[in-house]
PDB file of C-alpha atoms in Angstrom:
ATOM      1  CA  UNK A  16      -9.407   3.179  14.829  1.00 88.00           C
ATOM      2  CA  UNK A  17     -11.154   3.153  18.223  1.00 93.00           C
ATOM      3  CA  UNK A  18     -14.428   4.912  18.915  1.00 93.00           C
ATOM      4  CA  UNK A  19     -17.633   4.746  20.930  1.00 93.00           C
ATOM      5  CA  UNK A  20     -20.171   2.823  18.873  1.00 93.00           C
ATOM      6  CA  UNK A  21     -22.853   5.364  19.769  1.00 93.00           C
ATOM      7  CA  UNK A  22     -20.739   8.036  18.061  1.00 94.00           C
ATOM      8  CA  UNK A  23     -20.624   6.333  14.659  1.00 95.00           C
ATOM      9  CA  UNK A  24     -22.134   8.827  12.189  1.00 96.00           C
ATOM     10  CA  UNK A  25     -24.607   8.270   9.407  1.00 96.00           C
ATOM     11  CA  UNK A  26     -23.209   8.036   5.895  1.00 96.00           C
ATOM     12  CA  UNK A  27     -24.552  11.511   5.158  1.00 97.00           C
ATOM     13  CA  UNK A  28     -22.892  13.104   8.213  1.00 97.00           C
ATOM     14  CA  UNK A  29     -19.592  11.392   7.453  1.00 97.00           C
ATOM     15  CA  UNK A  30     -19.851  12.440   3.815  1.00 97.00           C
ATOM     16  CA  UNK A  31     -20.453  16.085   4.753  1.00 97.00           C
ATOM     17  CA  UNK A  32     -17.462  16.054   7.104  1.00 97.00           C
ATOM     18  CA  UNK A  33     -15.216  14.637   4.381  1.00 96.00           C
ATOM     19  CA  UNK A  34     -16.175  17.516   2.114  1.00 95.00           C
ATOM     20  CA  UNK A  35     -15.708  20.067   4.891  1.00 96.00           C
ATOM     21  CA  UNK A  36     -12.174  18.806   5.487  1.00 96.00           C
ATOM     22  CA  UNK A  37     -11.349  18.971   1.789  1.00 94.00           C
ATOM     23  CA  UNK A  38     -11.353  15.276   0.850  1.00 95.00           C
ATOM     24  CA  UNK A  39     -12.880  14.403  -2.537  1.00 94.00           C
ATOM     25  CA  UNK A  40     -14.004  10.995  -1.271  1.00 95.00           C
ATOM     26  CA  UNK A  41     -17.545   9.816  -2.008  1.00 96.00           C
ATOM     27  CA  UNK A  42     -18.966   6.683  -0.401  1.00 96.00           C
ATOM     28  CA  UNK A  43     -21.287   4.247  -2.138  1.00 95.00           C
ATOM     29  CA  UNK A  44     -24.885   5.477  -1.615  1.00 94.00           C
ATOM     30  CA  UNK A  45     -25.821   2.199   0.113  1.00 94.00           C
ATOM     31  CA  UNK A  46     -23.021   2.369   2.699  1.00 96.00           C
ATOM     32  CA  UNK A  47     -24.295   2.172   6.295  1.00 95.00           C
ATOM     33  CA  UNK A  48     -21.449   2.869   8.766  1.00 95.00           C
ATOM     34  CA  UNK A  49     -23.235   1.355  11.759  1.00 91.00           C
ATOM     35  CA  UNK A  50     -24.224  -1.912  10.080  1.00 89.00           C
ATOM     36  CA  UNK A  51     -22.004  -2.718   7.098  1.00 90.00           C
ATOM     37  CA  UNK A  52     -19.159  -5.169   7.274  1.00 90.00           C
ATOM     38  CA  UNK A  53     -17.103  -5.807   4.161  1.00 93.00           C
ATOM     39  CA  UNK A  54     -15.945  -3.988   1.059  1.00 94.00           C
ATOM     40  CA  UNK A  55     -16.982  -0.360   0.711  1.00 95.00           C
ATOM     41  CA  UNK A  56     -16.737   0.951  -2.876  1.00 95.00           C
ATOM     42  CA  UNK A  57     -16.203   4.661  -3.287  1.00 95.00           C
ATOM     43  CA  UNK A  58     -14.642   7.224  -5.576  1.00 94.00           C
ATOM     44  CA  UNK A  59     -11.658   9.423  -4.826  1.00 91.00           C
ATOM     45  CA  UNK A  60     -11.392  12.531  -6.985  1.00 88.00           C
ATOM     46  CA  UNK A  61     -13.555  10.676  -9.507  1.00 86.00           C
ATOM     47  CA  UNK A  62     -11.413   7.519  -9.594  1.00 85.00           C
ATOM     48  CA  UNK A  63     -12.560   4.124  -8.325  1.00 89.00           C
ATOM     49  CA  UNK A  64     -11.320   3.227  -4.846  1.00 91.00           C
ATOM     50  CA  UNK A  65     -12.441   1.212  -1.852  1.00 94.00           C
ATOM     51  CA  UNK A  66     -11.521  -0.554   1.364  1.00 95.00           C
ATOM     52  CA  UNK A  67     -12.593  -3.377   3.652  1.00 95.00           C
ATOM     53  CA  UNK A  68     -14.626  -2.002   6.557  1.00 96.00           C
ATOM     54  CA  UNK A  69     -15.063  -3.989   9.757  1.00 95.00           C
ATOM     55  CA  UNK A  70     -16.717  -3.151  13.093  1.00 94.00           C
ATOM     56  CA  UNK A  71     -15.995  -5.220  16.212  1.00 93.00           C
ATOM     57  CA  UNK A  72     -15.631  -4.786  19.939  1.00 91.00           C
ATOM     58  CA  UNK A  73     -12.232  -3.577  21.072  1.00 88.00           C
ATOM     59  CA  UNK A  74     -11.401  -6.646  23.182  1.00 86.00           C
ATOM     60  CA  UNK A  75     -11.807  -8.935  20.176  1.00 90.00           C
ATOM     61  CA  UNK A  76      -9.754  -6.667  17.930  1.00 89.00           C
ATOM     62  CA  UNK A  77      -6.911  -6.246  20.428  1.00 82.00           C
ATOM     63  CA  UNK A  78      -6.751 -10.008  20.982  1.00 85.00           C
ATOM     64  CA  UNK A  79      -6.768 -10.829  17.266  1.00 86.00           C
ATOM     65  CA  UNK A  80      -4.125  -8.223  16.414  1.00 82.00           C
ATOM     66  CA  UNK A  81      -2.053  -8.857  19.547  1.00 81.00           C
ATOM     67  CA  UNK A  82      -1.967  -5.132  20.248  1.00 80.00           C
ATOM     68  CA  UNK A  83       0.157  -3.750  23.103  1.00 79.00           C
ATOM     69  CA  UNK A  84      -1.513  -2.540  26.312  1.00 72.00           C
ATOM     70  CA  UNK A  85      -1.296   1.123  25.285  1.00 69.00           C
ATOM     71  CA  UNK A  86      -3.573   0.381  22.324  1.00 72.00           C
ATOM     72  CA  UNK A  87      -6.548  -0.232  24.603  1.00 71.00           C
ATOM     73  CA  UNK A  88      -8.400   3.079  25.096  1.00 72.00           C
ATOM     74  CA  UNK A  89     -10.560   3.559  28.177  1.00 72.00           C
ATOM     75  CA  UNK A  90     -13.110   5.803  26.494  1.00 78.00           C
ATOM     76  CA  UNK A  91     -14.004   3.625  23.483  1.00 88.00           C
ATOM     77  CA  UNK A  92     -15.816   0.336  23.026  1.00 91.00           C
ATOM     78  CA  UNK A  93     -15.553  -0.319  19.283  1.00 93.00           C
ATOM     79  CA  UNK A  94     -12.762  -0.956  16.778  1.00 93.00           C
ATOM     80  CA  UNK A  95     -13.388   0.148  13.203  1.00 95.00           C
ATOM     81  CA  UNK A  96     -10.915  -1.350  10.739  1.00 93.00           C
ATOM     82  CA  UNK A  97     -10.013  -0.042   7.285  1.00 95.00           C
ATOM     83  CA  UNK A  98      -8.061  -2.641   5.297  1.00 92.00           C
ATOM     84  CA  UNK A  99      -6.756  -2.199   1.768  1.00 88.00           C
ATOM     85  CA  UNK A 100      -4.501  -3.710  -0.832  1.00 75.00           C
ATOM     86  CA  UNK A 101      -1.375  -1.862  -1.950  1.00 68.00           C
ATOM     87  CA  UNK A 102      -3.215   0.419  -4.429  1.00 81.00           C
ATOM     88  CA  UNK A 103      -2.390   3.999  -3.508  1.00 86.00           C
ATOM     89  CA  UNK A 104      -5.943   5.141  -4.282  1.00 89.00           C
ATOM     90  CA  UNK A 105      -7.369   2.633  -1.798  1.00 91.00           C
ATOM     91  CA  UNK A 106      -4.855   3.629   0.885  1.00 92.00           C
ATOM     92  CA  UNK A 107      -5.677   7.294   0.377  1.00 94.00           C
ATOM     93  CA  UNK A 108      -9.413   6.607   0.581  1.00 95.00           C
ATOM     94  CA  UNK A 109      -9.087   4.517   3.742  1.00 96.00           C
ATOM     95  CA  UNK A 110      -6.863   7.047   5.503  1.00 96.00           C
ATOM     96  CA  UNK A 111      -9.133   9.961   4.639  1.00 97.00           C
ATOM     97  CA  UNK A 112     -12.185   8.042   5.840  1.00 97.00           C
ATOM     98  CA  UNK A 113     -10.501   6.998   9.102  1.00 97.00           C
ATOM     99  CA  UNK A 114      -9.096  10.461   9.831  1.00 97.00           C
ATOM    100  CA  UNK A 115     -12.407  12.226   9.334  1.00 97.00           C
ATOM    101  CA  UNK A 116     -14.315   9.572  11.287  1.00 97.00           C
ATOM    102  CA  UNK A 117     -11.923  10.024  14.200  1.00 95.00           C
ATOM    103  CA  UNK A 118     -12.335  13.793  14.017  1.00 96.00           C
ATOM    104  CA  UNK A 119     -16.139  13.838  14.111  1.00 96.00           C
ATOM    105  CA  UNK A 120     -16.577  10.977  16.589  1.00 94.00           C
ATOM    106  CA  UNK A 121     -13.835  11.743  19.103  1.00 92.00           C
ATOM    107  CA  UNK A 122     -12.077   8.500  18.242  1.00 92.00           C
ATOM    108  CA  UNK A 123      -8.392   7.784  17.701  1.00 91.00           C
ATOM    109  CA  UNK A 124      -6.630   6.240  14.724  1.00 93.00           C
ATOM    110  CA  UNK A 125      -4.432   3.267  15.594  1.00 89.00           C
ATOM    111  CA  UNK A 126      -1.868   1.930  13.105  1.00 87.00           C
ATOM    112  CA  UNK A 127      -1.151  -1.793  13.348  1.00 81.00           C
ATOM    113  CA  UNK A 128       1.831  -1.313  11.053  1.00 77.00           C
ATOM    114  CA  UNK A 129       3.423   1.373  13.225  1.00 78.00           C
ATOM    115  CA  UNK A 130       2.205  -0.169  16.477  1.00 80.00           C
ATOM    116  CA  UNK A 131       1.071   3.208  17.750  1.00 84.00           C
ATOM    117  CA  UNK A 132      -1.548   5.924  17.454  1.00 88.00           C
ATOM    118  CA  UNK A 133      -1.471   8.394  14.561  1.00 92.00           C
ATOM    119  CA  UNK A 134      -0.904  11.771  16.240  1.00 88.00           C
ATOM    120  CA  UNK A 135      -2.523  13.958  13.581  1.00 94.00           C
ATOM    121  CA  UNK A 136      -4.666  11.715  11.406  1.00 95.00           C
ATOM    122  CA  UNK A 137      -6.014  14.542   9.242  1.00 95.00           C
ATOM    123  CA  UNK A 138      -2.523  15.767   8.428  1.00 95.00           C
ATOM    124  CA  UNK A 139      -1.382  12.213   7.715  1.00 94.00           C
ATOM    125  CA  UNK A 140      -4.345  11.720   5.368  1.00 95.00           C
ATOM    126  CA  UNK A 141      -3.613  14.970   3.546  1.00 94.00           C
ATOM    127  CA  UNK A 142       0.064  14.059   3.180  1.00 93.00           C
ATOM    128  CA  UNK A 143      -0.805  10.618   1.833  1.00 90.00           C
ATOM    129  CA  UNK A 144      -3.286  12.249  -0.516  1.00 88.00           C
ATOM    130  CA  UNK A 145      -0.462  14.055  -2.304  1.00 87.00           C
ATOM    131  CA  UNK A 146       1.391  10.821  -3.096  1.00 82.00           C
ATOM    132  CA  UNK A 147       1.436   9.853  -6.742  1.00 73.00           C
ATOM    133  CA  UNK A 148       0.426   6.335  -7.845  1.00 70.00           C
ATOM    134  CA  UNK A 149       3.447   4.202  -8.735  1.00 67.00           C
ATOM    135  CA  UNK A 150       4.218   4.067 -12.450  1.00 73.00           C
ATOM    136  CA  UNK A 151       3.569   0.789 -14.279  1.00 80.00           C
ATOM    137  CA  UNK A 152       6.486  -1.658 -14.293  1.00 87.00           C
ATOM    138  CA  UNK A 153       6.512  -1.459 -18.087  1.00 87.00           C
ATOM    139  CA  UNK A 154       7.350   2.244 -17.871  1.00 86.00           C
ATOM    140  CA  UNK A 155      10.244   1.570 -15.513  1.00 89.00           C
ATOM    141  CA  UNK A 156      11.512  -1.194 -17.816  1.00 92.00           C
ATOM    142  CA  UNK A 157      11.542   1.192 -20.783  1.00 90.00           C
ATOM    143  CA  UNK A 158      13.661   3.654 -18.792  1.00 91.00           C
ATOM    144  CA  UNK A 159      15.938   0.999 -17.274  1.00 92.00           C
ATOM    145  CA  UNK A 160      19.570   2.010 -17.579  1.00 88.00           C
ATOM    146  CA  UNK A 161      18.608   5.588 -18.453  1.00 88.00           C
ATOM    147  CA  UNK A 162      17.345   6.915 -15.109  1.00 86.00           C
ATOM    148  CA  UNK A 163      18.080   6.059 -11.493  1.00 87.00           C
ATOM    149  CA  UNK A 164      14.385   6.310 -10.641  1.00 87.00           C
ATOM    150  CA  UNK A 165      13.644   3.338 -12.906  1.00 89.00           C
ATOM    151  CA  UNK A 166      16.008   1.174 -10.860  1.00 92.00           C
ATOM    152  CA  UNK A 167      14.419   2.321  -7.587  1.00 88.00           C
ATOM    153  CA  UNK A 168      10.925   1.660  -8.899  1.00 86.00           C
ATOM    154  CA  UNK A 169      11.802  -1.882  -9.981  1.00 91.00           C
ATOM    155  CA  UNK A 170      13.412  -2.648  -6.644  1.00 90.00           C
ATOM    156  CA  UNK A 171      10.283  -1.348  -4.911  1.00 84.00           C
ATOM    157  CA  UNK A 172       8.086  -3.480  -7.188  1.00 84.00           C
ATOM    158  CA  UNK A 173       9.824  -6.564  -5.831  1.00 88.00           C
ATOM    159  CA  UNK A 174       8.561  -9.938  -7.033  1.00 88.00           C
ATOM    160  CA  UNK A 175       6.380  -8.382  -9.740  1.00 86.00           C
ATOM    161  CA  UNK A 176       9.515  -7.084 -11.498  1.00 91.00           C
ATOM    162  CA  UNK A 177      11.371 -10.413 -11.702  1.00 93.00           C
ATOM    163  CA  UNK A 178       9.864 -11.791 -14.924  1.00 93.00           C
ATOM    164  CA  UNK A 179      10.090  -8.480 -16.872  1.00 94.00           C
ATOM    165  CA  UNK A 180      13.718  -8.104 -15.771  1.00 96.00           C
ATOM    166  CA  UNK A 181      14.543 -11.642 -16.897  1.00 96.00           C
ATOM    167  CA  UNK A 182      13.068 -10.778 -20.285  1.00 95.00           C
ATOM    168  CA  UNK A 183      15.358  -7.729 -20.484  1.00 96.00           C
ATOM    169  CA  UNK A 184      18.417  -9.855 -19.683  1.00 96.00           C
ATOM    170  CA  UNK A 185      17.477 -12.377 -22.376  1.00 96.00           C
ATOM    171  CA  UNK A 186      16.823  -9.757 -25.064  1.00 96.00           C
ATOM    172  CA  UNK A 187      20.009  -9.455 -27.128  1.00 95.00           C
ATOM    173  CA  UNK A 188      18.600  -6.341 -28.800  1.00 93.00           C
ATOM    174  CA  UNK A 189      18.877  -4.429 -25.538  1.00 94.00           C
ATOM    175  CA  UNK A 190      22.018  -2.392 -24.800  1.00 94.00           C
ATOM    176  CA  UNK A 191      24.583  -4.356 -22.812  1.00 96.00           C
ATOM    177  CA  UNK A 192      24.591  -1.814 -19.984  1.00 95.00           C
ATOM    178  CA  UNK A 193      20.814  -2.051 -19.652  1.00 95.00           C
ATOM    179  CA  UNK A 194      21.019  -5.845 -19.414  1.00 96.00           C
ATOM    180  CA  UNK A 195      23.736  -5.534 -16.770  1.00 96.00           C
ATOM    181  CA  UNK A 196      21.555  -3.198 -14.717  1.00 96.00           C
ATOM    182  CA  UNK A 197      18.686  -5.700 -14.983  1.00 96.00           C
ATOM    183  CA  UNK A 198      20.971  -8.494 -13.752  1.00 97.00           C
ATOM    184  CA  UNK A 199      22.164  -6.385 -10.827  1.00 96.00           C
ATOM    185  CA  UNK A 200      18.581  -5.652  -9.787  1.00 96.00           C
ATOM    186  CA  UNK A 201      17.708  -9.358 -10.002  1.00 96.00           C
ATOM    187  CA  UNK A 202      20.549 -10.084  -7.618  1.00 95.00           C
ATOM    188  CA  UNK A 203      19.285  -7.471  -5.187  1.00 95.00           C
ATOM    189  CA  UNK A 204      15.730  -8.811  -5.363  1.00 94.00           C
ATOM    190  CA  UNK A 205      16.995 -12.282  -4.358  1.00 91.00           C
ATOM    191  CA  UNK A 206      14.120 -14.086  -6.072  1.00 93.00           C
ATOM    192  CA  UNK A 207      14.896 -17.701  -7.017  1.00 92.00           C
ATOM    193  CA  UNK A 208      12.834 -17.413 -10.192  1.00 94.00           C
ATOM    194  CA  UNK A 209      15.745 -15.464 -11.680  1.00 95.00           C
ATOM    195  CA  UNK A 210      18.198 -18.357 -11.272  1.00 96.00           C
ATOM    196  CA  UNK A 211      17.628 -20.064 -14.675  1.00 96.00           C
ATOM    197  CA  UNK A 212      18.134 -16.783 -16.540  1.00 96.00           C
ATOM    198  CA  UNK A 213      21.230 -15.847 -14.556  1.00 96.00           C
ATOM    199  CA  UNK A 214      22.722 -19.322 -14.957  1.00 96.00           C
ATOM    200  CA  UNK A 215      22.202 -19.124 -18.707  1.00 96.00           C
ATOM    201  CA  UNK A 216      24.385 -16.021 -18.868  1.00 97.00           C
ATOM    202  CA  UNK A 217      26.909 -16.950 -16.170  1.00 96.00           C
ATOM    203  CA  UNK A 218      29.446 -18.018 -18.821  1.00 96.00           C
ATOM    204  CA  UNK A 219      28.710 -15.175 -21.234  1.00 96.00           C
ATOM    205  CA  UNK A 220      31.833 -13.236 -22.218  1.00 96.00           C
ATOM    206  CA  UNK A 221      30.140  -9.881 -21.598  1.00 96.00           C
ATOM    207  CA  UNK A 222      27.463 -10.529 -18.988  1.00 97.00           C
ATOM    208  CA  UNK A 223      29.071 -13.433 -17.170  1.00 96.00           C
ATOM    209  CA  UNK A 224      30.791 -11.564 -14.348  1.00 97.00           C
ATOM    210  CA  UNK A 225      27.716  -9.588 -13.290  1.00 97.00           C
ATOM    211  CA  UNK A 226      25.487 -12.670 -13.697  1.00 97.00           C
ATOM    212  CA  UNK A 227      27.758 -14.731 -11.420  1.00 97.00           C
ATOM    213  CA  UNK A 228      27.786 -11.945  -8.842  1.00 96.00           C
ATOM    214  CA  UNK A 229      23.978 -11.837  -8.878  1.00 96.00           C
ATOM    215  CA  UNK A 230      23.797 -15.640  -8.583  1.00 95.00           C
ATOM    216  CA  UNK A 231      26.028 -15.526  -5.520  1.00 95.00           C
ATOM    217  CA  UNK A 232      23.470 -13.306  -3.799  1.00 92.00           C
ATOM    218  CA  UNK A 233      20.728 -15.845  -4.539  1.00 88.00           C
ATOM    219  CA  UNK A 234      22.655 -18.834  -3.174  1.00 78.00           C
TER     220      UNK A 234
END
């Protein structure tokens, strides 16, 4: 987000504003918004969360991120970055922090991913705050072949789902239809690590046709 450096609040002021806007986000007691640079631990509704916090001048940020011309505000001099991993709790914490900071400082939230400003950062933070954490891959594997949501979750998991899916295909105790679904997902994921497993079953009387189809997608 972009802001005037002189408008950066104290931790206490930022913390009060978070509470006033209904976000159960609590910063580490040692966090200093005007000086810190690095990981900021916090809690979100009692759960551990955190984000990487960086302050730099706008010209440096725009050059490093190759931002378009419209990203360069005329009324700000500082870029404050909130970077996270893919954990939903961290994303929720970072978005809440950025939205409230923009609100109390007169700044604007810029999204590198979208390549544009976030029109209503508070609303976006509240919407993200209602998102549920993804279920563990193991849960999706248990439900594979029984629910459509399990298939969607494994496709969304991407590379992390490849090895568990290969184990499903290789487990003769699993229902045939479940193993076929696992093979189909492996084909859609297009991860070369699945090739040895798929090749092993390419000549199988029951699984062979679907395994060959999946292999064709990986070639």
